[in-house]
Amino acid sequence: MAKIKNIAIIAHVDHGKTTLVDKIMYHCHTFRESENTGDLFLDNNDLERERGITITSKNIAVTYKDTKINVIDTPGHADFGGEVERVLNMADGVLLLVDAFEGPMPQTRFVLQKALDLGLKPCVVVNKVDKENCTPDEVHEAVFDLMFELGAEEWQLDFPVVYGSAKNNWMSTDWRKPTDSIEPLLDMVIEHIPSMEVEEGTTQMLITSLDYSSFTGRIAIGRLQRGILKTGMNISLVKRDGKIVKSKIKELHVFEGVGRRKVEEVQAGDICALVGLEGFEIGDTIADYENPEGLESIAIDEPTMSMLFTINDSPFFGKDGKFVTSRHIKDRLTRELEKNLALRVNATDSADKFLVFGRGVLHLSVLIETMRREGYELQIGQPQVIIKEIDGVKCEPIEEMTIDLPESVSGKAIEMVTIRKGEMLSMEAKGDRMVCKFLIPSRGIIGLRNQLLTATAGEAIMTHRFVEYQPLKGGIPERQNGSLVSMEKGQAIPYSIDKLQDRGKFFIDPGEDIYEGQVIGENSRGDDMAVNVTKTKKMSNVRSSGTDDKARIIPAIKFSLEEALEYIQKDEYVEVTPNHIRLRKILLTETERKRNKSN
């Protein structure tokens, strides 16, 4: 039987996981020399490339010294924790990647906790040792302390370490002595990561992820725990609720390089993909046909945030998108539920509104962004935190937040967090920057990133992860300024925008089409104001000197999707179409809004 090692690479966002996987593939000659595919082969969808983050986990396999190594690249954001919890079930050990300057960060902690709980063997890689002012030895200590704090066992605390720079393609056991390749890392994997101990017994495999092919339909992926699988074999599918469904495997594939290879038989311990099964879900067990035994299903943390998804009913609906009806949106959300385990969808009393629950604003905005690129039009309500009742007390989710920012502006940031009911845990200087830790309600984080970036001239780096539910902390101040709302449908005229600039900041450019009820700017005062920017200048024949000044228009503020979701208030929607993100009032005419207010 071939030697097989299954490793997952875990790290905080942007510490270099995907880059490292690239270098492992090059070292093991997964590509021919001529086939330089550019950087970051595994960030293969547009969204991942644009944001520079991993969103869905990927599998690749390389062969090194007669050992097959299955590598799983995992996301670093706590918002995609559902993705991580699933795929760690396929691994025998983890490579914990830590930045030599930043050290272990909040999301490192989140993923590492999951890995230690599953009893996986950690190996540590201190990456980016070519950064100036970095402290590899102190980072090694910090990782040890973190593992101890997370309750690692003795054999887990006895972890091997390599140092290096994935970007510059070298690893070494001593960071002062660079080598010319990443062999020390691969040698560490072969020496320290255990191969899976295969038990005696009938076939068992837990389905931990899904793939889809337009030719063969849904494909089940997982690691075979025991027994063997063969093409054409009859099997039983043990569902989460214990129900048993009989099925048959049409094709078997194992991972090879960045692709898959069709095989006739799979040995226990290997990660494989099965084609031809009907009606399976993530967390089901593939078991023996005659006497099936189920494995424990995957437990996933609860969602902490909800948003209302509804059809686009603005005056501009259907201009951009292909899919605009509630049936389209419902089908798309149902499809997403199959592979996105941390997501929940509830129906509401209206047929065209859906409550979607997720891990955080980022988790849900990635789904919205994907839908918008596929040609969907929809409207999203303000993100709401899920309040639970525990022992008769109303409780809300609390997160641990880390802000890394220049020392000179740290006072302003701390003040902003404490107004939002944040408690400071610690504050330490790193070079000329400060790293501050807080405990803050999830409600307080919505909309905080924008304000922080404005206050720190774009220098703050903010990360957060869910900790626990605690009793409600009381009111949190919302956005201070009201909205500028359009009174008319038409085209925005530069002359009108120019005359209204002292009233607030605009979100629209001159010449853009707008409709009544669209939020076109932020008022400089606290209440909403209806304005007309479709008025042109009256052309009379009386001219006085000096009145025809040039219109000087300040560039419009353009929101990204997350910023728009965090910006809106209770009575507003974000309208999302393939080409536009607009903000609007739920009630479009001013008379409706006034009537609603008086009620």
Coordinates of C-alpha atoms in Angstrom, one line a residue, residues 141-557:
E141 CA 7.5 31.1 21.8
A142 CA 4.2 32.8 21.2
V143 CA 2.9 29.8 19.2
F144 CA 3.9 27.4 22.0
D145 CA 2.1 29.6 24.5
L146 CA -1.0 29.8 22.3
M147 CA -1.1 26.0 22.0
F148 CA -0.7 25.5 25.7
E149 CA -3.5 28.0 26.3
L150 CA -5.8 26.2 23.9
G151 CA -5.3 23.0 25.8
A152 CA -3.0 21.1 23.5
E153 CA -1.8 17.7 24.7
E154 CA 1.9 16.9 25.3
W155 CA 2.5 15.2 22.0
Q156 CA 1.0 18.2 20.2
L157 CA 3.1 20.7 22.1
D158 CA 6.2 18.8 21.0
F159 CA 6.0 20.3 17.5
P160 CA 8.7 20.6 14.9
V161 CA 9.4 24.1 13.3
V162 CA 10.9 25.3 10.1
Y163 CA 11.6 28.9 9.2
G164 CA 11.7 30.5 5.8
S165 CA 10.1 32.6 3.1
A166 CA 7.5 30.9 0.9
K167 CA 7.6 33.9 -1.6
N168 CA 11.4 33.5 -2.0
N169 CA 11.0 29.7 -2.2
W170 CA 13.2 28.6 0.7
M171 CA 12.7 26.9 4.1
S172 CA 15.3 26.0 6.8
T173 CA 15.5 24.7 10.3
D174 CA 17.5 27.8 11.3
W175 CA 16.2 31.1 10.0
R176 CA 19.7 32.6 9.9
K177 CA 20.8 30.0 7.3
P178 CA 18.7 30.3 4.2
T179 CA 18.6 27.2 1.9
D180 CA 17.8 27.1 -1.8
S181 CA 14.5 25.1 -1.7
I182 CA 11.5 24.2 0.5
E183 CA 12.8 20.6 1.0
P184 CA 13.2 21.0 4.8
L185 CA 9.4 21.6 5.0
L186 CA 8.5 18.5 3.0
D187 CA 11.0 16.4 5.0
M188 CA 9.3 17.7 8.2
V189 CA 5.9 16.6 6.8
I190 CA 7.1 13.1 5.9
E191 CA 8.9 12.6 9.3
H192 CA 6.3 14.1 11.7
I193 CA 2.8 13.9 10.2
P194 CA 1.4 10.5 11.0
S195 CA -0.1 8.3 8.3
M196 CA -3.7 7.4 9.1
E197 CA -4.1 4.2 11.1
V198 CA -6.6 2.1 9.3
E199 CA -8.9 0.1 11.4
E200 CA -10.4 -3.2 10.5
G201 CA -14.0 -3.2 9.4
T202 CA -16.4 -2.5 6.6
T203 CA -16.2 0.5 4.3
Q204 CA -16.7 3.9 5.9
M205 CA -16.2 7.4 4.4
L206 CA -17.5 10.8 5.7
I207 CA -18.5 13.2 2.9
T208 CA -16.8 16.5 3.8
S209 CA -17.1 18.5 0.6
L210 CA -18.9 18.8 -2.7
D211 CA -18.0 19.5 -6.2
Y212 CA -20.2 20.0 -9.2
S213 CA -19.7 19.1 -12.9
S214 CA -22.2 20.0 -15.6
F215 CA -21.5 16.6 -17.2
T216 CA -21.7 14.2 -14.2
G217 CA -23.7 16.3 -11.6
R218 CA -22.7 16.4 -7.9
I219 CA -19.5 14.9 -6.8
A220 CA -18.9 13.7 -3.2
I221 CA -15.4 14.3 -1.7
G222 CA -14.0 12.8 1.5
R223 CA -11.3 10.6 3.1
L224 CA -11.8 6.9 3.1
Q225 CA -11.6 5.8 6.8
R226 CA -11.5 2.1 6.3
G227 CA -12.3 -0.7 3.8
I228 CA -11.9 -0.1 0.1
L229 CA -14.0 1.5 -2.6
K230 CA -14.3 0.2 -6.2
T231 CA -15.9 1.5 -9.4
G232 CA -19.4 0.1 -9.8
M233 CA -19.7 -0.9 -6.2
N234 CA -23.1 -0.9 -4.4
I235 CA -23.0 1.2 -1.2
S236 CA -25.3 2.5 1.5
L237 CA -25.6 6.2 2.3
V238 CA -26.2 6.8 6.0
K239 CA -27.9 10.2 6.4
R240 CA -27.5 12.6 9.3
D241 CA -30.7 11.5 10.8
G242 CA -29.7 7.8 10.6
K243 CA -31.9 7.0 7.5
I244 CA -30.2 4.6 5.0
V245 CA -30.4 5.0 1.3
K246 CA -28.9 2.4 -1.2
S247 CA -26.8 3.8 -4.0
K248 CA -24.0 2.9 -6.5
I249 CA -20.6 4.4 -7.3
K250 CA -20.3 5.1 -11.1
E251 CA -16.7 6.5 -11.1
L252 CA -13.9 7.0 -8.6
H253 CA -11.3 9.7 -8.8
V254 CA -8.2 10.5 -6.7
F255 CA -6.4 13.8 -6.5
E256 CA -3.2 14.2 -8.6
G257 CA -1.5 17.6 -8.9
V258 CA -4.2 20.2 -9.4
G259 CA -6.5 17.8 -11.1
R260 CA -8.1 14.4 -10.6
R261 CA -7.3 11.0 -12.0
K262 CA -9.9 8.3 -12.6
V263 CA -9.1 5.0 -10.8
E264 CA -10.7 1.6 -10.3
E265 CA -10.0 1.3 -6.6
V266 CA -9.2 3.5 -3.6
Q267 CA -7.3 2.4 -0.5
A268 CA -8.2 3.6 3.1
G269 CA -6.5 6.8 4.1
D270 CA -6.7 8.5 0.7
I271 CA -8.9 11.4 -0.2
C272 CA -11.1 10.7 -3.2
A273 CA -14.1 12.0 -5.2
L274 CA -17.1 9.8 -6.0
V275 CA -19.4 10.3 -9.1
G276 CA -22.9 9.0 -9.5
L277 CA -24.3 9.1 -6.0
E278 CA -27.9 10.4 -5.7
G279 CA -29.2 12.7 -3.0
F280 CA -26.3 13.0 -0.6
E281 CA -25.3 15.9 1.6
I282 CA -22.2 17.0 3.4
G283 CA -21.9 15.0 6.7
D284 CA -23.4 11.8 5.3
T285 CA -21.5 8.5 5.6
I286 CA -20.8 6.2 2.7
A287 CA -20.9 2.7 4.2
D288 CA -21.0 -1.0 3.4
Y289 CA -24.0 -2.2 1.3
E290 CA -24.9 -5.1 3.6
N291 CA -24.2 -3.8 7.1
P292 CA -23.8 -0.1 7.1
E293 CA -22.2 1.8 10.1
G294 CA -22.5 5.6 10.2
L295 CA -19.7 7.9 11.3
E296 CA -20.3 11.0 13.5
S297 CA -21.5 13.9 11.4
I298 CA -19.8 17.3 11.2
A299 CA -20.7 19.8 13.9
I300 CA -20.7 23.4 12.7
D301 CA -20.8 26.6 14.8
E302 CA -24.0 28.5 14.8
P303 CA -24.5 31.6 12.6
T304 CA -24.4 35.0 14.4
M305 CA -25.9 37.4 11.8
S306 CA -28.9 37.6 9.6
M307 CA -29.9 39.7 6.5
L308 CA -33.2 40.0 4.6
F309 CA -32.9 39.0 0.9
T310 CA -35.7 40.2 -1.2
I311 CA -36.5 40.7 -4.9
N312 CA -35.5 43.9 -6.6
D313 CA -38.6 46.0 -6.9
S314 CA -37.0 49.4 -7.6
P315 CA -38.0 51.4 -10.7
F316 CA -34.8 50.1 -12.4
F317 CA -35.5 46.4 -11.9
G318 CA -34.6 44.0 -14.7
K319 CA -32.4 46.4 -16.6
D320 CA -29.1 44.6 -15.7
G321 CA -29.8 41.1 -14.4
K322 CA -31.1 37.8 -16.0
F323 CA -32.6 36.4 -12.7
V324 CA -35.0 38.7 -11.0
T325 CA -37.9 36.7 -9.7
S326 CA -38.4 35.3 -6.2
R327 CA -38.3 31.8 -7.6
H328 CA -34.8 32.4 -9.0
I329 CA -33.5 33.7 -5.7
K330 CA -35.1 30.9 -3.7
D331 CA -33.6 28.2 -6.1
R332 CA -30.1 29.9 -5.9
L333 CA -30.2 30.0 -2.0
T334 CA -31.3 26.4 -1.9
R335 CA -28.3 25.4 -4.1
E336 CA -26.0 27.4 -1.8
L337 CA -27.2 25.6 1.3
E338 CA -25.9 22.3 -0.1
K339 CA -22.2 23.3 0.1
N340 CA -22.2 26.3 2.4
L341 CA -22.7 24.5 5.8
A342 CA -22.6 27.6 8.0
L343 CA -25.5 29.2 6.1
R344 CA -29.2 28.9 7.1
V345 CA -32.2 30.2 5.1
N346 CA -35.7 30.8 6.7
A347 CA -38.9 31.7 4.8
T348 CA -40.8 34.8 6.0
D349 CA -44.5 35.6 5.9
S350 CA -43.9 37.1 2.4
A351 CA -43.2 34.9 -0.6
D352 CA -40.5 37.1 -2.0
K353 CA -38.5 37.8 1.2
F354 CA -36.0 35.3 2.7
L355 CA -34.1 35.6 6.0
V356 CA -30.5 34.4 5.4
F357 CA -28.3 33.6 8.5
G358 CA -24.5 33.5 8.3
R359 CA -21.2 33.9 10.2
G360 CA -20.7 37.6 9.6
V361 CA -21.0 40.4 7.0
L362 CA -18.1 39.0 5.0
H363 CA -19.6 35.5 4.8
L364 CA -22.9 36.8 3.5
S365 CA -21.4 39.5 1.2
V366 CA -19.3 36.9 -0.6
L367 CA -22.6 35.0 -1.3
I368 CA -24.3 38.2 -2.5
E369 CA -21.3 39.2 -4.7
T370 CA -21.2 35.7 -6.3
M371 CA -24.9 35.9 -7.0
R372 CA -24.6 39.3 -8.5
R373 CA -21.8 38.1 -10.9
E374 CA -24.0 35.2 -11.9
G375 CA -26.7 37.7 -13.1
Y376 CA -29.0 38.0 -10.1
E377 CA -30.7 41.2 -9.0
L378 CA -31.8 41.4 -5.4
Q379 CA -32.2 43.8 -2.4
I380 CA -30.6 43.3 1.0
G381 CA -31.8 44.7 4.3
Q382 CA -29.6 45.9 7.2
P383 CA -27.5 43.2 8.8
Q384 CA -29.0 42.1 12.1
V385 CA -27.3 40.3 15.0
I386 CA -29.0 37.1 16.2
I387 CA -30.2 37.6 19.8
K388 CA -30.7 34.4 21.8
E389 CA -32.5 33.8 25.1
I390 CA -30.3 31.8 27.5
D391 CA -31.8 31.0 30.9
G392 CA -34.4 33.7 30.5
V393 CA -31.8 36.4 29.8
K394 CA -31.5 38.0 26.3
C395 CA -27.9 37.5 25.1
E396 CA -26.0 38.7 22.1
P397 CA -22.8 37.4 20.3
I398 CA -19.5 38.9 21.6
E399 CA -16.4 38.9 19.5
E400 CA -12.7 39.4 20.2
M401 CA -11.4 42.1 18.0
T402 CA -7.8 43.0 17.2
I403 CA -6.9 46.4 15.7
D404 CA -3.4 47.0 14.4
L405 CA -2.8 50.7 13.8
P406 CA -0.2 53.6 14.0
E407 CA 0.5 54.7 17.5
S408 CA -0.4 58.3 16.8
V409 CA -4.1 57.5 16.1
S410 CA -4.6 54.8 18.7
G411 CA -6.4 57.1 21.1
K412 CA -9.1 58.0 18.6
A413 CA -9.7 54.3 17.7
I414 CA -10.0 53.2 21.3
E415 CA -12.5 56.0 21.9
M416 CA -14.6 54.8 18.9
V417 CA -14.6 51.2 20.2
T418 CA -15.5 52.0 23.7
I419 CA -18.5 54.1 22.5
R420 CA -19.7 50.9 20.9
K421 CA -19.5 49.0 24.2
G422 CA -16.1 47.5 23.5
E423 CA -13.9 46.5 26.5
M424 CA -10.1 46.7 26.1
L425 CA -8.2 43.6 26.9
S426 CA -4.6 44.5 26.1
M427 CA -2.5 46.9 24.2
E428 CA 1.1 46.3 23.0
A429 CA 3.5 48.3 20.9
K430 CA 5.1 46.6 17.8
G431 CA 7.6 49.0 16.2
D432 CA 5.7 52.3 15.6
R433 CA 2.4 50.5 15.6
M434 CA 0.0 49.5 18.3
V435 CA -1.9 46.2 18.6
C436 CA -5.0 46.6 20.7
K437 CA -7.4 43.8 21.7
F438 CA -11.0 44.3 22.7
L439 CA -14.1 42.3 23.5
I440 CA -17.0 43.9 21.6
P441 CA -20.6 43.0 20.8
S442 CA -21.1 41.9 17.1
R443 CA -23.6 44.8 16.8
G444 CA -20.8 47.2 17.5
I445 CA -18.6 45.9 14.7
I446 CA -21.2 46.6 12.0
G447 CA -20.1 49.8 10.4
L448 CA -17.1 50.3 12.6
R449 CA -14.5 49.4 9.9
N450 CA -15.5 52.4 7.7
Q451 CA -15.2 54.8 10.6
L452 CA -11.9 53.4 11.7
L453 CA -10.4 53.6 8.3
T454 CA -11.5 57.2 8.0
A455 CA -10.1 58.1 11.4
T456 CA -6.7 56.4 10.8
A457 CA -6.3 57.5 7.2
G458 CA -6.7 54.0 5.9
E459 CA -4.0 52.5 8.1
A460 CA -6.0 50.3 10.6
I461 CA -6.1 46.6 10.1
M462 CA -9.1 45.0 11.9
T463 CA -9.8 41.3 12.5
H464 CA -12.4 39.7 14.8
R465 CA -13.7 36.3 15.7
F466 CA -16.8 35.1 17.6
V467 CA -16.2 34.1 21.3
E468 CA -19.5 33.6 23.1
Y469 CA -22.9 34.9 23.9
Q470 CA -23.2 37.4 26.8
P471 CA -26.2 39.4 28.2
L472 CA -27.2 42.4 26.0
K473 CA -25.0 45.4 26.5
G474 CA -27.5 48.1 25.8
G475 CA -27.8 50.7 23.0
I476 CA -25.0 51.2 20.6
P477 CA -24.9 54.6 18.7
E478 CA -25.9 54.2 15.0
R479 CA -24.8 56.3 12.1
Q480 CA -25.0 60.0 13.1
N481 CA -25.8 61.5 9.7
G482 CA -29.1 61.3 7.8
S483 CA -29.4 60.6 4.1
L484 CA -29.9 62.8 1.0
V485 CA -32.8 61.2 -0.8
S486 CA -33.8 61.9 -4.4
M487 CA -37.2 63.4 -5.0
E488 CA -37.4 62.8 -8.7
K489 CA -36.6 60.1 -11.3
G490 CA -34.2 61.3 -14.0
Q491 CA -30.6 62.1 -14.6
A492 CA -28.3 63.8 -12.1
I493 CA -27.3 67.2 -13.4
P494 CA -23.9 68.7 -12.5
Y495 CA -25.4 72.2 -11.9
S496 CA -27.8 70.8 -9.2
I497 CA -25.1 68.7 -7.5
D498 CA -22.8 71.7 -7.4
K499 CA -25.4 73.8 -5.7
L500 CA -26.2 71.1 -3.1
Q501 CA -22.6 70.2 -2.2
D502 CA -22.6 72.2 1.1
R503 CA -25.6 70.0 2.2
G504 CA -23.5 66.8 2.4
K505 CA -21.5 64.3 0.5
F506 CA -22.8 62.6 -2.7
F507 CA -22.6 58.9 -3.7
I508 CA -23.6 59.5 -7.4
D509 CA -21.7 61.0 -10.4
P510 CA -23.2 63.7 -12.7
G511 CA -25.1 62.1 -15.5
E512 CA -26.1 59.0 -13.6
D513 CA -29.7 57.7 -13.8
I514 CA -31.5 58.0 -10.4
Y515 CA -35.0 57.3 -9.2
E516 CA -37.3 58.7 -6.5
G517 CA -36.4 57.3 -3.1
Q518 CA -32.8 56.5 -4.0
V519 CA -30.2 57.5 -1.3
I520 CA -27.9 59.7 -3.3
G521 CA -25.7 61.1 -0.5
E522 CA -25.1 61.6 3.2
N523 CA -26.7 64.7 4.8
S524 CA -24.4 66.8 6.9
R525 CA -27.1 66.8 9.6
G526 CA -28.8 64.1 11.5
D527 CA -32.1 63.9 9.6
D528 CA -33.0 62.7 6.1
M529 CA -33.5 65.4 3.5
A530 CA -35.2 65.0 0.1
V531 CA -33.3 66.9 -2.7
N532 CA -33.8 67.3 -6.4
V533 CA -30.6 66.9 -8.4
T534 CA -32.4 66.6 -11.8
K535 CA -33.0 70.4 -12.1
T536 CA -31.2 72.2 -14.9
K537 CA -30.2 75.8 -14.9
K538 CA -32.8 78.3 -16.1
M539 CA -31.7 79.8 -19.4
S540 CA -32.9 83.4 -19.3
N541 CA -31.4 86.1 -21.5
V542 CA -30.4 88.2 -18.5
R543 CA -26.7 87.7 -17.7
S544 CA -24.9 89.3 -14.8
S545 CA -21.1 89.2 -14.5
G546 CA -19.6 86.5 -12.3
T547 CA -22.6 84.2 -11.9
D548 CA -21.4 81.6 -14.4
D549 CA -18.8 80.0 -12.3
K550 CA -17.6 76.6 -13.3
A551 CA -19.3 73.8 -11.4
R552 CA -16.6 72.2 -9.2
I553 CA -17.9 68.8 -8.2
I554 CA -16.2 66.7 -5.4
P555 CA -15.8 63.1 -6.6
A556 CA -18.6 60.8 -5.4
I557 CA -18.1 58.3 -2.6

